[in-house]
XYZ file of C-alpha atoms in Angstrom:
366
model
C 1.936 -27.720 -3.871
C 1.857 -25.189 -1.034
C 1.895 -27.949 1.608
C 4.997 -29.561 0.105
C 6.769 -26.200 -0.078
C 5.917 -25.411 3.535
C 7.144 -28.783 4.838
C 10.322 -28.529 2.774
C 11.087 -25.092 4.221
C 10.412 -26.378 7.725
C 12.924 -29.187 7.254
C 15.527 -26.772 5.899
C 14.898 -24.320 8.734
C 13.777 -21.662 6.271
C 10.555 -19.725 5.903
C 10.120 -18.982 9.616
C 11.664 -15.624 10.368
C 12.649 -15.002 13.951
C 11.014 -11.963 15.549
C 13.161 -8.894 16.036
C 15.165 -9.358 12.822
C 13.058 -6.961 10.786
C 12.468 -3.295 11.632
C 9.164 -1.967 10.313
C 7.691 1.543 10.322
C 4.188 2.643 9.350
C 4.088 6.338 8.448
C 0.709 8.065 8.163
C 0.927 11.362 6.262
C -1.819 13.999 6.399
C -5.365 13.607 7.697
C -6.217 10.310 5.984
C -2.863 8.754 6.856
C -3.199 9.884 10.468
C -6.627 8.214 10.643
C -5.055 4.904 9.599
C -2.386 5.288 12.287
C -5.113 5.978 14.850
C -6.938 2.779 13.943
C -3.727 0.741 13.978
C -2.970 1.979 17.479
C -6.470 0.989 18.599
C -6.045 -2.444 17.005
C -2.731 -2.840 18.803
C -0.321 -3.641 15.954
C 2.770 -5.551 17.108
C 6.234 -5.404 15.609
C 6.090 -1.960 13.986
C 6.559 1.684 14.911
C 3.614 3.944 14.042
C 4.603 7.481 12.996
C 2.090 10.278 12.342
C 3.116 13.233 10.159
C 1.074 16.349 9.507
C 1.238 20.074 8.835
C -1.887 20.603 10.970
C -0.937 20.822 14.643
C -4.501 20.510 15.959
C -5.177 17.332 14.007
C -1.812 15.875 14.983
C -2.481 16.444 18.678
C -5.589 14.230 18.466
C -3.726 11.291 16.884
C -2.400 8.309 18.834
C 1.042 7.275 17.573
C 4.417 6.093 18.820
C 5.927 9.229 17.286
C 4.404 12.443 15.954
C 6.123 14.872 13.598
C 4.845 18.365 12.793
C 6.462 19.175 9.455
C 7.045 22.532 7.794
C 6.655 24.690 10.903
C 8.377 27.595 9.164
C 6.136 27.360 6.079
C 2.731 26.495 7.571
C 3.132 27.522 11.250
C 1.114 24.415 12.121
C -2.049 25.534 10.309
C -2.013 22.909 7.535
C -1.187 22.931 3.836
C -4.461 24.489 2.660
C -5.119 21.660 0.165
C -2.027 22.736 -1.782
C 0.306 19.809 -2.600
C 3.225 22.158 -3.282
C 2.965 23.422 0.295
C 2.891 19.856 1.622
C 5.929 18.992 -0.454
C 7.916 22.013 0.730
C 6.907 21.301 4.331
C 8.297 17.768 4.072
C 11.499 18.966 2.435
C 11.946 21.416 5.311
C 11.742 18.500 7.779
C 13.609 15.936 5.647
C 16.576 15.552 7.996
C 14.317 14.684 10.920
C 12.528 12.118 8.746
C 15.833 10.541 7.744
C 16.770 10.107 11.403
C 13.433 8.421 12.154
C 13.633 5.997 9.230
C 17.337 5.143 9.395
C 17.808 1.388 9.765
C 14.229 0.427 8.856
C 13.787 -2.668 6.680
C 10.165 -2.078 5.625
C 8.320 1.248 5.548
C 4.611 1.608 4.813
C 3.655 5.155 3.756
C -0.110 5.681 3.931
C -1.906 8.829 2.771
C -4.977 10.158 1.023
C -4.346 11.640 -2.401
C -5.976 14.916 -3.455
C -5.313 17.158 -0.462
C -2.229 19.144 0.455
C -0.131 17.278 3.008
C -0.761 13.689 1.910
C -0.405 14.409 -1.808
C 2.673 16.587 -1.505
C 4.542 15.095 1.444
C 3.914 11.332 1.194
C 6.028 10.773 -1.964
C 8.910 12.641 -0.305
C 8.635 10.358 2.741
C 8.749 7.356 0.393
C 11.864 8.736 -1.327
C 13.593 9.282 2.012
C 12.704 5.769 3.209
C 14.033 4.290 -0.011
C 17.298 6.218 0.302
C 17.591 4.777 3.814
C 17.563 1.280 2.299
C 14.005 0.196 3.177
C 11.467 -1.654 1.068
C 8.769 1.004 0.640
C 5.064 0.250 0.205
C 2.847 3.227 -0.528
C -0.794 2.837 0.539
C -2.918 5.578 -1.028
C -6.614 6.417 -1.192
C -7.994 8.061 -4.339
C -10.887 10.581 -4.180
C -14.162 10.505 -6.102
C -13.904 11.452 -9.775
C -16.485 14.199 -9.407
C -14.056 16.005 -7.075
C -12.346 17.427 -10.147
C -9.659 19.570 -8.558
C -8.813 16.957 -5.933
C -8.814 14.138 -8.487
C -6.280 15.904 -10.717
C -4.045 16.554 -7.704
C -4.522 12.919 -6.669
C -3.381 11.608 -10.051
C -0.220 13.697 -9.838
C 0.388 12.527 -6.266
C -0.166 8.901 -7.277
C 2.271 9.321 -10.148
C 4.907 10.646 -7.743
C 4.247 7.850 -5.247
C 4.620 5.208 -7.948
C 8.044 6.617 -8.775
C 9.141 6.825 -5.153
C 7.823 3.569 -3.636
C 8.645 0.009 -4.637
C 4.948 -0.921 -4.622
C 1.891 1.326 -4.361
C -1.375 -0.119 -3.056
C -4.377 1.869 -4.328
C -7.795 2.109 -2.693
C -10.334 3.854 -4.925
C -13.259 5.559 -3.184
C -15.342 5.073 -6.345
C -14.925 1.301 -6.060
C -15.641 1.510 -2.340
C -19.060 2.958 -3.079
C -19.797 -0.066 -5.273
C -18.804 -2.468 -2.506
C -20.800 -0.729 0.276
C -23.302 1.487 -1.610
C -25.913 1.736 1.146
C -23.682 2.787 4.011
C -23.597 6.426 5.164
C -20.548 8.261 3.832
C -18.712 8.362 7.168
C -19.323 4.645 7.718
C -18.123 3.798 4.205
C -14.875 5.703 4.749
C -14.469 3.885 8.062
C -14.726 0.584 6.149
C -11.852 1.599 3.847
C -9.844 2.797 6.829
C -10.429 -0.504 8.622
C -9.434 -2.529 5.544
C -6.166 -0.600 5.211
C -5.380 -0.919 8.901
C -6.129 -4.662 8.985
C -4.059 -5.220 5.844
C -1.005 -3.461 7.260
C -1.447 -5.084 10.678
C -1.756 -8.555 9.150
C 1.358 -8.221 7.010
C 3.454 -6.672 9.759
C 2.558 -9.300 12.330
C 3.141 -12.285 10.034
C 6.654 -10.947 9.434
C 7.549 -9.680 12.900
C 5.511 -11.904 15.261
C 5.719 -15.722 15.563
C 2.839 -17.130 13.501
C 1.456 -20.415 12.236
C 3.278 -19.700 8.955
C 5.447 -16.591 8.808
C 6.017 -14.540 5.680
C 9.575 -14.976 4.507
C 11.221 -11.539 4.436
C 13.441 -12.332 1.446
C 10.394 -13.345 -0.627
C 8.482 -10.309 0.622
C 11.336 -8.068 -0.483
C 11.444 -9.676 -3.933
C 7.726 -9.439 -4.625
C 7.389 -5.872 -3.362
C 10.501 -4.658 -5.173
C 8.912 -5.371 -8.539
C 5.332 -4.543 -7.660
C 4.520 -1.054 -9.084
C 0.705 -0.782 -8.704
C -1.006 -3.175 -6.292
C -4.494 -3.743 -4.927
C -5.814 -5.047 -1.649
C -8.792 -7.318 -1.079
C -10.227 -8.586 2.198
C -12.795 -11.324 2.713
C -13.966 -13.444 5.611
C -16.344 -16.308 6.211
C -17.427 -18.920 8.729
C -18.768 -22.429 8.307
C -17.515 -25.639 6.687
C -16.298 -24.004 3.435
C -14.993 -20.820 5.005
C -11.476 -21.088 3.515
C -12.645 -21.024 -0.097
C -15.477 -18.574 0.615
C -13.163 -16.089 2.351
C -10.674 -16.263 -0.536
C -13.444 -15.730 -3.099
C -14.823 -12.819 -1.085
C -11.380 -11.189 -0.970
C -11.084 -11.454 -4.757
C -14.580 -10.035 -5.206
C -13.943 -7.068 -2.919
C -10.716 -5.572 -4.205
C -10.959 -1.796 -3.902
C -9.795 -0.953 -7.422
C -11.308 -1.910 -10.772
C -8.708 -4.316 -12.214
C -8.293 -7.708 -13.823
C -6.454 -9.530 -11.059
C -5.617 -12.423 -13.401
C -2.928 -10.220 -14.933
C -1.147 -9.761 -11.584
C 2.494 -10.858 -11.515
C 2.628 -11.419 -7.769
C 0.476 -12.043 -4.731
C 0.897 -11.738 -0.999
C -1.749 -13.791 0.824
C -2.342 -13.427 4.552
C -4.751 -15.826 6.265
C -5.912 -15.359 9.836
C -8.400 -17.278 11.907
C -9.429 -18.258 15.397
C -7.888 -21.029 17.452
C -9.950 -23.570 15.494
C -8.292 -22.739 12.148
C -6.311 -25.669 10.767
C -3.212 -25.693 8.586
C -5.269 -27.420 5.894
C -7.760 -24.537 5.810
C -4.968 -21.994 5.459
C -3.483 -23.982 2.574
C -6.862 -24.311 0.821
C -7.469 -20.558 1.027
C -4.033 -19.808 -0.430
C -4.395 -22.398 -3.198
C -7.804 -21.003 -4.174
C -6.098 -17.715 -5.050
C -2.987 -19.165 -6.696
C -5.008 -21.408 -9.026
C -6.591 -18.292 -10.575
C -3.257 -16.605 -11.297
C -0.756 -17.037 -14.103
C 1.685 -19.921 -13.733
C 4.690 -17.583 -13.622
C 3.231 -15.296 -10.921
C 5.195 -15.159 -7.671
C 3.125 -15.965 -4.581
C 4.043 -15.705 -0.905
C 1.723 -16.399 1.981
C 1.459 -16.456 5.729
C -1.068 -17.633 8.299
C -1.696 -16.489 11.832
C -3.954 -17.483 14.735
C -5.997 -14.559 16.069
C -8.160 -15.594 19.046
C -10.414 -12.558 18.534
C -11.681 -13.949 15.217
C -13.411 -16.842 17.015
C -15.093 -18.927 14.257
C -14.103 -16.599 11.408
C -11.418 -17.108 8.784
C -10.114 -13.939 7.088
C -8.117 -13.656 3.861
C -6.194 -10.482 3.004
C -4.644 -10.188 -0.455
C -2.146 -7.851 -2.026
C -1.934 -8.420 -5.779
C 1.022 -6.691 -7.434
C 1.743 -5.658 -11.007
C -1.906 -4.968 -11.865
C -3.294 -2.330 -14.214
C -6.474 -0.339 -13.830
C -7.856 1.505 -16.867
C -9.960 3.736 -14.599
C -7.072 4.991 -12.458
C -4.023 4.616 -14.667
C -5.750 6.071 -17.729
C -5.880 9.321 -15.765
C -2.235 9.827 -16.652
C -3.346 10.591 -20.197
C -4.616 13.909 -18.875
C -1.297 14.790 -17.246
C 1.208 16.800 -19.213
C 4.242 14.500 -19.551
C 7.537 15.572 -18.021
C 10.978 14.428 -19.109
C 11.728 13.282 -15.567
C 8.425 11.494 -15.016
C 7.395 9.433 -18.036
C 4.512 6.968 -18.231
C 6.032 3.741 -16.819
C 4.099 1.415 -19.119
C 5.300 3.117 -22.311
C 7.600 1.110 -24.562
C 10.921 2.397 -25.881
C 10.679 5.185 -28.424
C 11.719 4.404 -32.009
C 14.189 6.745 -33.760
C 12.542 9.199 -36.142
C 13.607 8.889 -39.765
C 14.440 12.608 -39.941
C 17.742 14.335 -40.604
C 17.388 17.463 -38.475
C 19.778 19.812 -36.755
C 19.169 20.680 -33.121
C 18.022 24.247 -33.864
C 15.462 22.877 -36.342
C 14.028 20.589 -33.664
C 13.820 23.425 -31.175
C 12.132 25.843 -33.563
C 10.168 23.226 -35.534
C 11.435 24.584 -38.871
C 10.341 21.456 -40.736
């Protein structure tokens, strides 16, 4: 099925997007987001502008990025947000006009941040809102803290809630799930694994849109699938040997960094990369392995790219959209609901069979 679609698009001249048509920005907010930008710069991502944003001047000076923005100079004086999301939010609002100038004309904006601290939690959703107002497709990429970090976890849930409202799709990486995937690694090494997964995911997607590839991601399809995504997860797997296509796809499904049932996903973005020995048939088999496990009405887009550095390896990176996680999303039950920020999965309210005047409702005289 995927082969026929690919050949049909080739004959129609569709599906292969010329480089330079799509403007992409990757914005890292706060310490965790800045770390992702650092890794992307070391990896050498092509086709996107990397922007680092922070309230901490010292940390920002150590980051490699195409552009750096110190936000909230009047509020924080460059000393950070002190783990207070409200300070991070106000700092970003203070620098909103500068952010609008940087993101004007962008087609896709990735906003990556760690939830639970001050700058990432408070400022990242504002960046997403600004990018969306500028007309971009906005993908939030957020990392959730451990549940035993009670204060940080509550802040993180509120930040995630805000990011879900602001971005078209929000990719969640849960540190608790990370510890299940790599339980024996030292803490710093485990965090580096998550950082590397995020960086490789963003790099892979960006380059299959913006750089000539074996099979490019179609921007129109990308826009459609991300516009309806809500919560998404990422999985990365790789393998070598005669069955590496299927094994890499299975590994990616087994190593998603959020506890979800991926079979309920309504969309999938599949990126396949391999060395110069990777064939078109292998790329198709890896993509079909994933699509066969999804619902028939799920929307799937895919791309494949030759990466000489992978040598004999084949790597599959997945973004599954429209998923639900009881562990993360159930956290909203502990948040006091606001009229402007209701639970997105709630159904419409039914009218109450009560004949009450407004003052009776307000004073509960019934």
